[in-house]
Coordinates of C-alpha atoms in Angstrom, one line a residue:
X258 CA -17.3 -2.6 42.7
X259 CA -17.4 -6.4 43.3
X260 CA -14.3 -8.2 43.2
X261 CA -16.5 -12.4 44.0
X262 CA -14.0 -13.9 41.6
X263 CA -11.0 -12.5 43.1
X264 CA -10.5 -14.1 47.0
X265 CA -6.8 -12.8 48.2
X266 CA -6.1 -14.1 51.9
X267 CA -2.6 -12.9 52.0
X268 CA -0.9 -9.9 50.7
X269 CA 2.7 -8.7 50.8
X270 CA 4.5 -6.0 49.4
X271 CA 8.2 -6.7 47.8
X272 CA 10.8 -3.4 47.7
X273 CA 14.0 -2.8 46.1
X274 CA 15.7 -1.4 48.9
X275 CA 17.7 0.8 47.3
X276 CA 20.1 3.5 48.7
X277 CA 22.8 6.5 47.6
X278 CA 26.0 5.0 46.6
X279 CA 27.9 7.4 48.9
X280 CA 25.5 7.0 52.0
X281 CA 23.9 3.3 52.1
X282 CA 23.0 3.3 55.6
X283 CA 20.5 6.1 54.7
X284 CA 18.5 3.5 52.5
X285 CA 18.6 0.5 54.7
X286 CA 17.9 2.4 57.8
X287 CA 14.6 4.1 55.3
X288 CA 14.2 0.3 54.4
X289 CA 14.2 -0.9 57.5
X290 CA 11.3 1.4 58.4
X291 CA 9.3 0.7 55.5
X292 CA 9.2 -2.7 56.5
X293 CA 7.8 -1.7 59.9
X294 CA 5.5 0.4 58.4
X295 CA 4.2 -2.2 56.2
X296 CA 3.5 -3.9 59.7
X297 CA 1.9 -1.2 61.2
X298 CA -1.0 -1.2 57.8
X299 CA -1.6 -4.7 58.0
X300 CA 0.6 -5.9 55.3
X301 CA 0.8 -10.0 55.8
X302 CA 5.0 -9.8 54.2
X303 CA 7.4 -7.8 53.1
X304 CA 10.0 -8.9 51.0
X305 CA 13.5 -7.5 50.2
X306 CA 15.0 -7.9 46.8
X307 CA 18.8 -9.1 46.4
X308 CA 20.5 -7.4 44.2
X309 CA 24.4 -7.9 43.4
X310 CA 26.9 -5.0 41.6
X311 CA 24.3 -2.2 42.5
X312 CA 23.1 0.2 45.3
X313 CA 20.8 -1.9 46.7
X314 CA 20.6 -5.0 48.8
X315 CA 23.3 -7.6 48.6
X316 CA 23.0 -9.4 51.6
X317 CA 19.2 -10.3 52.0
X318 CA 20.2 -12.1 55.3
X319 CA 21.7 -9.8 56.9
X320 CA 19.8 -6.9 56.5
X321 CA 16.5 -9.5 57.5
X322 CA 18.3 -10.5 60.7
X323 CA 18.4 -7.0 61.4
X324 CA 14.4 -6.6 60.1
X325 CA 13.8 -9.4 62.9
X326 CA 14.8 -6.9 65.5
X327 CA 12.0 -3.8 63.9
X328 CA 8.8 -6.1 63.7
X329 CA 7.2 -8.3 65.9
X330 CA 4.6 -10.0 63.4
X331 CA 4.8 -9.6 59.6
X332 CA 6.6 -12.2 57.6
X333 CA 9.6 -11.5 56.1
X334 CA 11.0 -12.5 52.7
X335 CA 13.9 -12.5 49.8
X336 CA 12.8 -12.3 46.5
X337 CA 15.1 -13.8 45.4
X338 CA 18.7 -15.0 46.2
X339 CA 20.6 -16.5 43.3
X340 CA 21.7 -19.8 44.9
X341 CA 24.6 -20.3 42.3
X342 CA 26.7 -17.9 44.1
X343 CA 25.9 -19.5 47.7
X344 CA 26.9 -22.2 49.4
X345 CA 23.6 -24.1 50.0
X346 CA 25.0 -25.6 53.3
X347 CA 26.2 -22.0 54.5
X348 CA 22.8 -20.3 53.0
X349 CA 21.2 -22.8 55.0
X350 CA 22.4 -22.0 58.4
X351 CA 22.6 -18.3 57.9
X352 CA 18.6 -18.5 56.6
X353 CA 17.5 -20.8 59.6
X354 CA 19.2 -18.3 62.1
X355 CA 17.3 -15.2 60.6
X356 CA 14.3 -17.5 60.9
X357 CA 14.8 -18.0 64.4
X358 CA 15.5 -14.8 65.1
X359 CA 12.2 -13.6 63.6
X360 CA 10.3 -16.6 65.4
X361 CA 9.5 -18.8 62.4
X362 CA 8.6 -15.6 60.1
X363 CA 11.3 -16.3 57.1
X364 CA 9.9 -16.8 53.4
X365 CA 13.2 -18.0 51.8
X366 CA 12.7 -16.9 47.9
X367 CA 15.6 -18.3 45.7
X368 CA 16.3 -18.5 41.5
X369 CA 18.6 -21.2 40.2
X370 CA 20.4 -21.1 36.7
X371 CA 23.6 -18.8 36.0
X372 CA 23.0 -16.0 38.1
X373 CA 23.1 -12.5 36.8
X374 CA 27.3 -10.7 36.3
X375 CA 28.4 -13.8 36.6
X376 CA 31.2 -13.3 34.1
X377 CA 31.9 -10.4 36.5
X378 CA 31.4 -12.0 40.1
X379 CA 32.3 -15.9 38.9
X380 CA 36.7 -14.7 39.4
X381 CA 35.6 -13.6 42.4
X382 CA 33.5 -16.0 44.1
X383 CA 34.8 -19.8 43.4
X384 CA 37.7 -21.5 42.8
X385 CA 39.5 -22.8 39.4
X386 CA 37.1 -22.2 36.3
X387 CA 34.0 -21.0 37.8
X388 CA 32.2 -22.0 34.1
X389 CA 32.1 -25.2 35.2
X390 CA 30.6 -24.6 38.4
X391 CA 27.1 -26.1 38.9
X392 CA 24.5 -23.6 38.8
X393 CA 21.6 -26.2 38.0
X394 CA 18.6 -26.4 40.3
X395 CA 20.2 -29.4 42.0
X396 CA 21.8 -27.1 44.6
X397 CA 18.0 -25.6 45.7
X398 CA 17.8 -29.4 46.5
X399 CA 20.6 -29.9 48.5
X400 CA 19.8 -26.4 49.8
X401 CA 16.0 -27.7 51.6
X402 CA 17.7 -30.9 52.5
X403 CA 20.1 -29.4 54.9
X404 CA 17.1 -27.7 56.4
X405 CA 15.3 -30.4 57.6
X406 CA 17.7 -31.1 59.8
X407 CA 19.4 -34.8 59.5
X408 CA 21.8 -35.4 61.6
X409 CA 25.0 -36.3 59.7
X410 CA 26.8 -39.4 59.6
X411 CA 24.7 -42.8 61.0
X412 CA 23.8 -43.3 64.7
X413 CA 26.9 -43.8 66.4
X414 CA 28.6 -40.6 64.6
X415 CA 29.4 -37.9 67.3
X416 CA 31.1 -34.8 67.3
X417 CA 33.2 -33.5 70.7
X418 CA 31.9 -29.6 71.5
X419 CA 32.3 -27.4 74.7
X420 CA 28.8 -29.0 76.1
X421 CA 30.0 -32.9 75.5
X422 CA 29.5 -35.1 72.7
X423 CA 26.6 -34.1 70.2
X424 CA 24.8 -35.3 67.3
X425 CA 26.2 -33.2 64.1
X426 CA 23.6 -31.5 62.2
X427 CA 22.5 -28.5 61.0
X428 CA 22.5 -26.2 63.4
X429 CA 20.3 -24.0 64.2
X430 CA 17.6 -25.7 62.8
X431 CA 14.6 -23.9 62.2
X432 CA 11.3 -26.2 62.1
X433 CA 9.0 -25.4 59.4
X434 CA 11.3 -23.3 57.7
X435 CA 11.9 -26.0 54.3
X436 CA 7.9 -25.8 53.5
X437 CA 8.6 -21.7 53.7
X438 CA 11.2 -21.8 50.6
X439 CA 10.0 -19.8 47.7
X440 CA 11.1 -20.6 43.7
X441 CA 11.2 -17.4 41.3
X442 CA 9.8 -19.5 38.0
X443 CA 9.8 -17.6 34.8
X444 CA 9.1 -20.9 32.6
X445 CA 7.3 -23.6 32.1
X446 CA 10.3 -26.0 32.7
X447 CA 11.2 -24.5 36.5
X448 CA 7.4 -23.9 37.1
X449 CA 7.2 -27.7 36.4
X450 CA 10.3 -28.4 38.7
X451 CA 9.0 -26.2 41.3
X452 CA 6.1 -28.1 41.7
X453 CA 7.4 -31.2 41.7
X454 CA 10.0 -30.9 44.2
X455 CA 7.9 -29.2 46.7
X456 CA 8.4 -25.9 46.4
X457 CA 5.9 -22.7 46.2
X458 CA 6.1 -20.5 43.3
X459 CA 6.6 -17.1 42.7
X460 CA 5.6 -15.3 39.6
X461 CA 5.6 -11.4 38.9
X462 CA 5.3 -9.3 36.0
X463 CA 8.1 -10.6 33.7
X464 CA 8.4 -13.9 31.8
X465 CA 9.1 -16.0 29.1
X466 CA 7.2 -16.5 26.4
X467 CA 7.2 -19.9 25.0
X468 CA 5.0 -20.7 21.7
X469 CA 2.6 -17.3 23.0
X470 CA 3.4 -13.5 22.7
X471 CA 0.9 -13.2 25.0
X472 CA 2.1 -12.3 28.8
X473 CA -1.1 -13.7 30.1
X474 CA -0.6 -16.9 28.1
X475 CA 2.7 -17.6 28.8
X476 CA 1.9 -17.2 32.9
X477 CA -1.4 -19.0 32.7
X478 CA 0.5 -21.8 31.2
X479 CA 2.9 -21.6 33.9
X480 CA 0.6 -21.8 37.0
X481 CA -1.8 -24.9 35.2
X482 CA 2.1 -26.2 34.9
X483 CA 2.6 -25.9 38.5
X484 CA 0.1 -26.8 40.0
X485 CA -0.2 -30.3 38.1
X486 CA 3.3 -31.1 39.2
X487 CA 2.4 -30.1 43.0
X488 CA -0.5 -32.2 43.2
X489 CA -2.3 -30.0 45.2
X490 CA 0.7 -29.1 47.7
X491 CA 2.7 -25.1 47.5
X492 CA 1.6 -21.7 47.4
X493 CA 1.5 -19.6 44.6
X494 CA 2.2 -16.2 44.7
X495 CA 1.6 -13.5 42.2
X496 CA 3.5 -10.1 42.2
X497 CA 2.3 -7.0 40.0
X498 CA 3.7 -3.4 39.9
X499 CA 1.2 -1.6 41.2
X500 CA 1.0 2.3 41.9
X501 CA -2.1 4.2 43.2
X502 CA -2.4 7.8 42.7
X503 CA -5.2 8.3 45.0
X504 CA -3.2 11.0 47.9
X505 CA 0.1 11.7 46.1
X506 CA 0.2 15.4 45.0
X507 CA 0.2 16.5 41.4
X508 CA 3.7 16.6 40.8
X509 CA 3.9 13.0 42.0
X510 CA 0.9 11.4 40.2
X511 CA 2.8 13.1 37.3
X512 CA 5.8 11.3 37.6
X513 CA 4.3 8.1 38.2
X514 CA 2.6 8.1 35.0
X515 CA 5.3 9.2 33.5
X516 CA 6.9 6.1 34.6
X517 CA 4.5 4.1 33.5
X518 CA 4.3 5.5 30.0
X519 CA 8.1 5.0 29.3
X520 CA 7.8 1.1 29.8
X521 CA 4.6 0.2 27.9
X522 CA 6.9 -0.2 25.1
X523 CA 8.6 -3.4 26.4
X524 CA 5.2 -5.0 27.1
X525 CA 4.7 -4.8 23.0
X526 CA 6.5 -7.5 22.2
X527 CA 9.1 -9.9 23.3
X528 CA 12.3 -8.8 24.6
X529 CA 15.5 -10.1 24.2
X530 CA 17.1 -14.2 22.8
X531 CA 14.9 -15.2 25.4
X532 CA 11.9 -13.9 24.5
X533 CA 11.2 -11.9 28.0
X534 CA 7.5 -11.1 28.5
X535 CA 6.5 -7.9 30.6
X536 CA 2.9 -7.1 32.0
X537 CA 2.0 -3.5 32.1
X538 CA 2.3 -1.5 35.4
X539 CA -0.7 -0.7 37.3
X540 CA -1.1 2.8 37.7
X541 CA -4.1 5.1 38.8
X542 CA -6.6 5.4 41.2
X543 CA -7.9 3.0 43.3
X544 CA -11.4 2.3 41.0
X545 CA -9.1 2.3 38.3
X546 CA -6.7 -0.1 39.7
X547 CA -9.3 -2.8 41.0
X548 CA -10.8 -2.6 37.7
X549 CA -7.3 -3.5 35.9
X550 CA -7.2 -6.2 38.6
X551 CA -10.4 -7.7 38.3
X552 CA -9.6 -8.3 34.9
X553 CA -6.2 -10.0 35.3
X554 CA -7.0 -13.5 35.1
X555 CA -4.3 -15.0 36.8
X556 CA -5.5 -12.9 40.0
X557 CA -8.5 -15.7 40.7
X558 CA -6.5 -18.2 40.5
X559 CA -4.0 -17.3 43.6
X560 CA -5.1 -16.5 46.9
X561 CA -1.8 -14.5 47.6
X562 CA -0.3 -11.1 45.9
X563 CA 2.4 -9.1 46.2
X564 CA 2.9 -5.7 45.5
X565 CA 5.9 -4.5 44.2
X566 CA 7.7 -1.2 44.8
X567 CA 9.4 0.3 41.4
X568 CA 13.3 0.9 41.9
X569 CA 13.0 4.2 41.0
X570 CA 10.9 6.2 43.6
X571 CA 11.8 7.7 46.6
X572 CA 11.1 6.4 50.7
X573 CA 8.1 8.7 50.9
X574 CA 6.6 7.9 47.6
X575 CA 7.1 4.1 48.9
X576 CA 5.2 5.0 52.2
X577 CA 2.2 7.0 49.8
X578 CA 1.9 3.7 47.9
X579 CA 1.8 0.7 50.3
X580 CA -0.5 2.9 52.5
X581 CA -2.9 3.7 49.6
X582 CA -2.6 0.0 48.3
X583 CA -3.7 -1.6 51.8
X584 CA -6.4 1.0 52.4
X585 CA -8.1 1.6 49.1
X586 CA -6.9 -1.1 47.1
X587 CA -6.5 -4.5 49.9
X588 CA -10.3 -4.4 51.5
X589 CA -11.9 -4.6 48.1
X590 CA -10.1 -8.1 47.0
X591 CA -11.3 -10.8 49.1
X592 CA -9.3 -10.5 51.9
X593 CA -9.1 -9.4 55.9
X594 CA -6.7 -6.1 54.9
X595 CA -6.8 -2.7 55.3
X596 CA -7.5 -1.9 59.0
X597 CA -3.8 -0.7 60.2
X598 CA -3.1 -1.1 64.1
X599 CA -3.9 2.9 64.8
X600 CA -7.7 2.1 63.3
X601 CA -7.7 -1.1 65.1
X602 CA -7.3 0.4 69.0
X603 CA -9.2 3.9 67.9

């Protein structure tokens, strides 16, 4: 099976890290080791969803500062952080101290626009009337711009510390890390944005369809969007649900198919005021798979993809997955994947 018109240099896998409501250090300690494992198979990233209100991650910071400490190469990621509940000067130095702490390894994935509960969190997060807050993509600006790392005030503005009088600025300030921020696009507007601010795009199996039912469409029309506004600068990545069957047991490849079956519905037709577009899950073997792939035609037009982990299954079904992905799936699409460290030194 050739796969010439699909060439993928860098592949990551994204995972919901989710855990029992009574016992959540159970899930992020299983997290945690997923994310090592994904090192150890020769996964280039591994990103971390944030989620707010439910079992999962909350707090993609912290729980990567403590991913820092488990892996020594593989870059590590949020996918993504609402910034309209953050303070972009407080994100900034909390995300620049993971990314020194991981030795320049961050991938700081972020989604402007009211964020999700917000009529739930808003009381509980600002002052006054939180509807009036400013949720526009104007704080992902101010966001990067603390990041480079200006010193504050002009040249003769000084601030008194422990170690004598210092030039204020961001601190610590992680070099490199503003090119590594990430924007989770879903139209043509912020896919437009995106690129012309800078930033690299994410895209994944859900979006919005405007003028198209088409999910295809609608994303194609996104990335040709970007990428004129970038002018050649950003990365793109692309992220597809993606399941192989290929060593899980009966039972398992069962229930994974069952999965799939129950949401082929939403990929009919548009969901929702918004018009939400959903791209069917990939599920079966790995021929089966690379064929579905090699007929995605958004796949030859990124060089990165990013597999992502359904919320519903369990640690070792995660494990069954990434490992057949980067074996049977990885070598066959372009890129250097699929030799873990144990086959490397054998």
């Amino acid at each position: 099976m050739s796969g010439q018109s699909v060439s993928i240099n860098h592949i990551g896998f994204l995972t919901p890290g989710n855990y029992p409501d009574c016992d959540p250090l159970s899930g992020f300690e299983k997290t945690l080791q997923l994310l090592a494992y994904g090192e150890e198979l020769g996964f280039d990233s591994a990103w971390v969803r944030q989620r707010h209100l439910e079992p999962g991650i909350s707090s993609a910071t912290a729980f990567l500062a403590a991913a820092t400490q488990r892996t020594t190469r593989i870059g590590l990621g949020t996918a993504v952080i609402p910034i309209g509940y953050e303070s972009h000067y407080r994100l900034a130095e909390d995300l620049a101290t993971v990314d020194v702490l991981s030795r320049g390894r961050l991938n700081v994935g972020l989604s402007a626009g009211r964020p999700l509960h917000a009529e739930l969190i808003g009381p509980l997060a600002f002052d006054g009337d939180w509807e009036k807050y400013d949720f526009s993509h104007d704080r992902m600006l101010r966001f990067a711009d603390n990041l480079r790392g200006h010193y504050l005030g002009d040249d003769s503005t000084f601030i008194t510390t422990p170690f004598g009088p210092q030039r204020p600025r961001l601190q610590p300030y992680a070099k490199g890390l503003v090119d590594r921020i990430w924007y989770g696009a879903g139209s043509l507007r912020s896919a437009g944005w995106a690129g012309a601010n800078g930033f690299n795009l994410l895209i994944g199996n859900v979006t919005t369809g405007e003028e198209t039912d088409d999910f295809f469409v609608a994303q194609s029309r996104q990335l040709e969007t970007y990428k004129v506004a970038a002018r050649g600068r950003g990365r793109v990545a692309l992220g597809r649900v993606i399941v192989p069957l290929d060593s899980a047991d009966p039972r398992t490849r069962r229930r994974y198919l069952d999965y799939a079956a129950g949401r082929v519905e939403r990929t009919l037709t548009p969901q929702g005021e918004r018009r939400t577009l959903f791209a069917r899950d990939v599920v079966g073997t790995a021929d089966e798979i690379l064929e579905r792939l090699f007929a995605d035609p958004i796949l030859p037009h990124v060089g990165e993809l990013r597999l992502e982990l359904p919320y519903e299954f369990q640690d070792e079904e995660y494990r069954q997955i990434i490992h057949d992905f980067i074996t049977l799936v990885a070598p066959e699409l372009g890129g250097p994947h699929g030799e873990s460290e144990e086959k490397q030194t054998a």
